């Protein structure tokens, strides 16, 4: 049986078809233009296949409340033209098949708990440090929604005493996204992260902020596995630095062997490589 998946992002839409075990048969990517043109591209692609369900992991914020009149919509996005956009309804009308829908990061954590680094676990989080910071949360065997959905990339951080950069987030300044996402690195140091690879102070500060956020996620969500990725984490030395800082900040308070002895196996990159989002989208389709 073929299932469609969409990893819907602000710059590109990755579309794929695969089977219910997450084996991808084909994939394409379309630039995110205005909704009308972008939907035409995606619908045209999926028409080539006999898909029985579709799953979408989408940039947000989203309405995920099935009782709401605007369930399946992107709600209040700064992305021009996409505000109040009916994503689920558009694909349901086009194909008449079940459509699963969640945030991009919830899709990614779902991919990793189904087939990746958190396989078989009931509690895991997926953190992406990229253009923004997003956190997908899977707790007690289900994706976490709530009033809206978690926006844990915007929790406030204590500024490092030697960091004079005010913070990039237009809403909060010194939240995780404001201090640690790729654009914050670029604004603080005057160069893109990839060009700062040999500057240790850049990555020490970065690890200090990412670790503060992870400490709070550990305390609040109590995940059994933390999957950490996004463009900034391509600086792979950050993993060791973040793990060390998390241990230092927790200071022995959460006394579990995963943290005290096996942190290398607790805070990890995705096992699905660059695919947790698109495979998670396919899984959202399977579950729809
Ligand atoms: P998005 O969040 O838009 O989906 P990415 O996860 O690829 O995209 O993140 C893009 C961000 O990651 C950019 O701000 C970019 O500067 C940063 N980035 C990409 N590669 C690297 C790298 N090797 N080292 C540090 N930062 C990087
Ligand atoms: Zn913020």
Short mmCIF file of C-alpha atoms and ligand atoms in Angstrom, two decimals:
data_model
loop_
_atom_site.label_atom_id
_atom_site.label_comp_id
_atom_site.label_asym_id
_atom_site.label_seq_id
_atom_site.Cartn_x
_atom_site.Cartn_y
_atom_site.Cartn_z
CA UNK A 1 0.00 0.00 0.00
CA UNK A 2 1.34 3.42 -0.93
CA UNK A 3 1.20 6.34 1.49
CA UNK A 4 2.06 9.94 0.66
CA UNK A 5 4.10 12.18 2.92
CA UNK A 6 4.79 15.90 2.89
CA UNK A 7 7.40 17.70 4.92
CA UNK A 8 6.03 21.20 4.51
CA UNK A 9 8.57 23.92 5.18
CA UNK A 10 8.76 27.65 4.66
CA UNK A 11 11.29 27.31 1.84
CA UNK A 12 10.55 23.90 0.36
CA UNK A 13 7.96 21.16 0.28
CA UNK A 14 9.42 17.68 0.32
CA UNK A 15 6.88 15.21 -1.07
CA UNK A 16 7.38 11.46 -1.03
CA UNK A 17 5.55 8.21 -1.46
CA UNK A 18 6.43 5.15 0.54
CA UNK A 19 5.02 2.01 2.08
CA UNK A 20 3.63 1.65 5.58
CA UNK A 21 7.04 0.51 6.83
CA UNK A 22 8.57 3.82 5.90
CA UNK A 23 10.42 2.61 2.79
CA UNK A 24 10.50 5.58 0.45
CA UNK A 25 9.82 4.75 -3.20
CA UNK A 26 10.06 8.22 -4.70
CA UNK A 27 10.52 11.81 -3.58
CA UNK A 28 10.60 15.32 -4.98
CA UNK A 29 10.96 18.81 -3.59
CA UNK A 30 9.09 21.95 -4.66
CA UNK A 31 9.94 25.51 -3.65
CA UNK A 32 7.34 27.01 -1.31
CA UNK A 33 5.67 29.70 -3.42
CA UNK A 34 2.18 31.05 -2.90
CA UNK A 35 -0.33 28.41 -1.71
CA UNK A 36 -2.19 28.06 -5.03
CA UNK A 37 0.90 27.30 -7.13
CA UNK A 38 2.47 25.17 -4.41
CA UNK A 39 -0.67 23.06 -3.98
CA UNK A 40 -0.81 22.56 -7.76
CA UNK A 41 2.75 21.22 -7.74
CA UNK A 42 2.10 18.85 -4.86
CA UNK A 43 -1.30 17.60 -6.02
CA UNK A 44 0.10 17.04 -9.52
CA UNK A 45 2.89 14.95 -8.03
CA UNK A 46 0.67 12.76 -5.86
CA UNK A 47 -1.80 12.20 -8.74
CA UNK A 48 0.87 9.99 -10.34
CA UNK A 49 0.56 7.48 -7.53
CA UNK A 50 -2.23 5.41 -6.05
CA UNK A 51 -1.84 6.68 -2.51
CA UNK A 52 -4.28 5.47 0.13
CA UNK A 53 -3.49 8.06 2.79
CA UNK A 54 -1.40 11.19 3.16
CA UNK A 55 0.53 12.55 6.14
CA UNK A 56 1.76 16.12 6.49
CA UNK A 57 4.32 17.50 8.93
CA UNK A 58 3.94 21.23 8.55
CA UNK A 59 5.55 24.51 9.55
CA UNK A 60 3.26 26.38 11.92
CA UNK A 61 1.62 27.52 13.99
CA UNK A 62 -1.20 25.09 13.22
CA UNK A 63 -4.71 24.33 14.37
CA UNK A 64 -4.56 20.68 15.51
CA UNK A 65 -7.82 20.65 17.45
CA UNK A 66 -10.14 18.26 15.62
CA UNK A 67 -13.18 19.98 17.15
CA UNK A 68 -12.19 23.33 15.72
CA UNK A 69 -13.70 24.81 12.55
CA UNK A 70 -10.22 25.59 11.36
CA UNK A 71 -8.69 22.17 12.13
CA UNK A 72 -5.91 21.44 9.65
CA UNK A 73 -5.14 25.09 8.95
CA UNK A 74 -1.90 26.99 9.23
CA UNK A 75 -3.01 29.81 11.51
CA UNK A 76 -1.01 32.95 12.18
CA UNK A 77 2.21 32.71 10.21
CA UNK A 78 4.45 35.58 9.14
CA UNK A 79 4.90 33.69 5.85
CA UNK A 80 3.08 35.85 3.32
CA UNK A 81 -0.04 34.32 1.75
CA UNK A 82 -0.05 31.27 4.03
CA UNK A 83 -1.96 32.72 6.96
CA UNK A 84 -5.27 30.86 7.59
CA UNK A 85 -4.43 28.34 4.89
CA UNK A 86 -6.50 25.14 4.85
CA UNK A 87 -3.87 22.47 4.29
CA UNK A 88 -5.77 19.33 5.31
CA UNK A 89 -8.99 20.35 3.54
CA UNK A 90 -7.18 21.05 0.28
CA UNK A 91 -5.70 17.55 0.13
CA UNK A 92 -8.86 15.85 1.40
CA UNK A 93 -10.86 17.54 -1.34
CA UNK A 94 -8.29 16.64 -3.98
CA UNK A 95 -7.86 12.96 -3.09
CA UNK A 96 -10.72 11.88 -0.79
CA UNK A 97 -8.33 9.90 1.41
CA UNK A 98 -7.44 10.11 5.12
CA UNK A 99 -5.00 12.95 5.83
CA UNK A 100 -2.79 12.99 8.94
CA UNK A 101 -1.51 16.35 10.09
CA UNK A 102 0.89 17.62 12.71
CA UNK A 103 3.77 20.02 13.21
CA UNK A 104 7.00 19.38 11.31
CA UNK A 105 8.84 18.58 14.53
CA UNK A 106 6.09 16.29 15.82
CA UNK A 107 6.36 14.50 12.48
CA UNK A 108 10.11 14.16 12.98
CA UNK A 109 9.84 12.77 16.50
CA UNK A 110 7.20 10.33 15.24
CA UNK A 111 9.57 9.13 12.52
CA UNK A 112 12.30 8.57 15.08
CA UNK A 113 10.10 6.72 17.59
CA UNK A 114 8.70 4.53 14.82
CA UNK A 115 11.86 3.66 12.89
CA UNK A 116 14.81 5.57 14.33
CA UNK A 117 16.83 6.40 17.42
CA UNK A 118 13.86 6.29 19.81
CA UNK A 119 12.28 3.17 18.32
CA UNK A 120 10.00 1.46 20.82
CA UNK A 121 10.19 4.24 23.41
CA UNK A 122 7.09 5.93 24.77
CA UNK A 123 8.75 9.26 25.55
CA UNK A 124 11.10 11.18 23.31
CA UNK A 125 11.70 14.66 21.99
CA UNK A 126 13.15 15.92 18.71
CA UNK A 127 14.89 19.27 18.78
CA UNK A 128 15.90 21.10 15.63
CA UNK A 129 18.35 23.99 15.78
CA UNK A 130 18.15 25.51 12.32
CA UNK A 131 16.66 28.72 10.94
CA UNK A 132 14.41 28.49 13.98
CA UNK A 133 14.27 26.17 16.96
CA UNK A 134 11.47 23.63 17.18
CA UNK A 135 10.73 20.77 19.52
CA UNK A 136 8.53 17.77 18.73
CA UNK A 137 7.22 16.01 21.80
CA UNK A 138 6.08 12.38 22.06
CA UNK A 139 4.88 11.48 25.57
CA UNK A 140 3.18 8.37 26.95
CA UNK A 141 3.03 6.97 23.44
CA UNK A 142 1.38 9.95 21.74
CA UNK A 143 2.30 13.23 20.12
CA UNK A 144 1.75 16.14 22.50
CA UNK A 145 -0.65 18.90 21.45
CA UNK A 146 -2.53 20.73 24.20
CA UNK A 147 -4.05 24.18 23.97
CA UNK A 148 -2.19 24.69 20.69
CA UNK A 149 1.02 22.66 20.48
CA UNK A 150 4.33 22.94 22.31
CA UNK A 151 6.53 25.83 21.22
CA UNK A 152 9.50 24.83 23.30
CA UNK A 153 11.93 26.61 20.99
CA UNK A 154 10.80 29.84 22.62
CA UNK A 155 11.46 29.12 26.28
CA UNK A 156 13.52 31.87 27.88
CA UNK A 157 17.21 31.37 28.62
CA UNK A 158 19.60 33.03 31.02
CA UNK A 159 22.00 35.07 29.00
CA UNK A 160 25.70 34.22 29.32
CA UNK A 161 27.35 37.01 31.35
CA UNK A 162 29.77 37.70 28.50
CA UNK A 163 27.21 37.61 25.69
CA UNK A 164 26.14 41.11 24.74
CA UNK A 165 24.02 40.04 21.74
CA UNK A 166 20.43 40.98 22.52
CA UNK A 167 18.68 38.09 20.75
CA UNK A 168 17.02 37.62 17.37
CA UNK A 169 13.48 36.56 18.28
CA UNK A 170 11.09 39.45 17.54
CA UNK A 171 8.75 38.23 20.29
CA UNK A 172 11.12 37.41 23.16
CA UNK A 173 14.69 38.29 22.26
CA UNK A 174 16.49 35.89 24.64
CA UNK A 175 14.55 32.69 24.00
CA UNK A 176 16.31 29.59 22.59
CA UNK A 177 15.52 30.60 19.02
CA UNK A 178 16.55 34.18 19.70
CA UNK A 179 19.95 33.23 21.15
CA UNK A 180 20.89 29.94 19.52
CA UNK A 181 19.26 29.43 16.09
CA UNK A 182 21.38 29.82 12.94
CA UNK A 183 20.37 33.45 12.29
CA UNK A 184 21.29 34.41 15.88
CA UNK A 185 24.77 32.91 15.40
CA UNK A 186 25.17 34.87 12.20
CA UNK A 187 23.94 38.13 13.74
CA UNK A 188 26.14 37.77 16.84
CA UNK A 189 29.39 36.82 15.12
CA UNK A 190 28.91 38.45 11.72
CA UNK A 191 29.34 35.21 9.78
CA UNK A 192 27.31 32.12 9.05
CA UNK A 193 27.75 29.16 11.40
CA UNK A 194 29.43 27.05 8.73
CA UNK A 195 32.17 29.69 8.38
CA UNK A 196 32.83 29.76 12.14
CA UNK A 197 33.75 26.10 12.48
CA UNK A 198 37.20 26.76 14.00
CA UNK A 199 36.08 29.38 16.54
CA UNK A 200 35.74 27.43 19.80
CA UNK A 201 34.09 30.31 21.67
CA UNK A 202 31.19 30.28 19.20
CA UNK A 203 30.39 26.64 19.92
CA UNK A 204 31.02 26.84 23.67
CA UNK A 205 28.42 29.60 23.87
CA UNK A 206 26.09 27.70 21.57
CA UNK A 207 26.38 24.57 23.74
CA UNK A 208 25.76 26.66 26.85
CA UNK A 209 22.41 27.84 25.43
CA UNK A 210 21.30 24.54 23.88
CA UNK A 211 22.13 22.74 27.14
CA UNK A 212 20.04 25.17 29.19
CA UNK A 213 17.06 24.43 26.97
CA UNK A 214 17.67 20.67 27.13
CA UNK A 215 17.92 20.79 30.90
CA UNK A 216 14.47 22.38 31.02
CA UNK A 217 13.06 19.81 28.58
CA UNK A 218 14.47 16.99 30.72
CA UNK A 219 12.92 18.46 33.84
CA UNK A 220 9.55 19.16 32.26
CA UNK A 221 9.02 16.29 29.77
CA UNK A 222 11.29 13.59 31.23
CA UNK A 223 12.10 12.16 27.79
CA UNK A 224 13.78 8.74 27.48
CA UNK A 225 15.66 9.93 24.40
CA UNK A 226 16.60 13.37 23.07
CA UNK A 227 17.17 13.63 19.35
CA UNK A 228 19.03 16.77 18.40
CA UNK A 229 19.43 17.99 14.82
CA UNK A 230 19.00 20.89 12.40
CA UNK A 231 21.58 22.78 10.32
CA UNK A 232 23.50 24.12 13.32
CA UNK A 233 24.08 20.60 14.66
CA UNK A 234 26.09 19.84 11.53
CA UNK A 235 28.88 21.17 13.76
CA UNK A 236 29.15 17.70 15.19
CA UNK A 237 31.56 18.66 17.97
CA UNK A 238 28.56 20.39 19.55
CA UNK A 239 27.12 17.05 20.63
CA UNK A 240 29.93 16.37 23.11
CA UNK A 241 29.85 19.96 24.34
CA UNK A 242 26.08 19.95 24.83
CA UNK A 243 26.17 16.63 26.69
CA UNK A 244 28.89 17.91 29.02
CA UNK A 245 26.98 21.15 29.70
CA UNK A 246 23.69 19.33 30.34
CA UNK A 247 25.40 17.19 32.98
CA UNK A 248 27.05 20.22 34.52
CA UNK A 249 23.81 22.22 34.68
CA UNK A 250 21.69 19.35 36.02
CA UNK A 251 24.37 18.91 38.66
CA UNK A 252 23.30 15.38 39.56
CA UNK A 253 19.71 16.37 40.26
CA UNK A 254 18.09 13.90 37.84
CA UNK A 255 19.83 10.83 39.11
CA UNK A 256 19.31 8.38 36.27
CA UNK A 257 21.98 6.26 34.63
CA UNK A 258 20.98 7.51 31.15
CA UNK A 259 22.22 10.94 32.20
CA UNK A 260 24.93 10.04 34.69
CA UNK A 261 26.55 7.20 32.71
CA UNK A 262 25.09 6.97 29.21
CA UNK A 263 24.52 10.52 28.08
CA UNK A 264 26.23 9.76 24.73
CA UNK A 265 23.34 7.43 24.07
CA UNK A 266 20.74 9.83 25.51
CA UNK A 267 21.33 12.99 23.48
CA UNK A 268 21.82 11.78 19.93
CA UNK A 269 21.49 12.73 16.26
CA UNK A 270 18.59 11.15 14.37
CA UNK A 271 19.05 7.55 13.26
CA UNK A 272 17.07 8.33 10.11
CA UNK A 273 19.69 10.80 8.88
CA UNK A 274 18.00 13.62 6.96
CA UNK A 275 14.73 11.66 6.77
CA UNK A 276 12.96 11.79 10.14
CA UNK A 277 10.61 14.53 8.89
CA UNK A 278 9.53 12.88 5.66
CA UNK A 279 9.34 9.38 7.15
CA UNK A 280 7.40 10.80 10.08
CA UNK A 281 5.00 12.40 7.61
CA UNK A 282 4.42 8.99 6.02
CA UNK A 283 3.75 7.56 9.48
CA UNK A 284 1.23 10.38 10.09
CA UNK A 285 -0.46 9.14 6.92
CA UNK A 286 -0.45 5.52 8.14
CA UNK A 287 -2.07 6.62 11.42
CA UNK A 288 -4.64 8.94 9.78
P1 LIG B 1 15.61 25.01 8.35
O1 LIG B 1 15.67 25.24 9.82
O2 LIG B 1 15.32 26.25 7.58
O3 LIG B 1 14.77 23.85 7.96
P2 LIG B 1 18.32 23.94 8.54
O4 LIG B 1 17.95 22.97 9.59
O5 LIG B 1 19.19 23.46 7.43
O6 LIG B 1 17.07 24.62 7.83
O7 LIG B 1 19.06 25.14 9.26
C1 LIG B 1 19.57 26.24 8.58
C2 LIG B 1 20.44 27.04 9.52
O8 LIG B 1 21.55 26.23 9.94
C3 LIG B 1 21.04 28.28 8.89
O9 LIG B 1 20.91 29.36 9.79
C4 LIG B 1 22.50 27.90 8.66
O10 LIG B 1 23.36 29.03 8.76
C5 LIG B 1 22.76 26.90 9.74
N1 LIG B 1 23.79 25.94 9.31
C6 LIG B 1 23.74 25.16 8.21
N2 LIG B 1 24.86 24.41 8.10
C7 LIG B 1 25.63 24.72 9.17
C8 LIG B 1 26.91 24.28 9.64
N3 LIG B 1 27.64 23.38 8.97
N4 LIG B 1 27.37 24.82 10.78
C9 LIG B 1 26.64 25.72 11.47
N5 LIG B 1 25.45 26.19 11.07
C10 LIG B 1 24.94 25.69 9.94
ZN1 LIG B 2 11.04 33.53 20.91
#
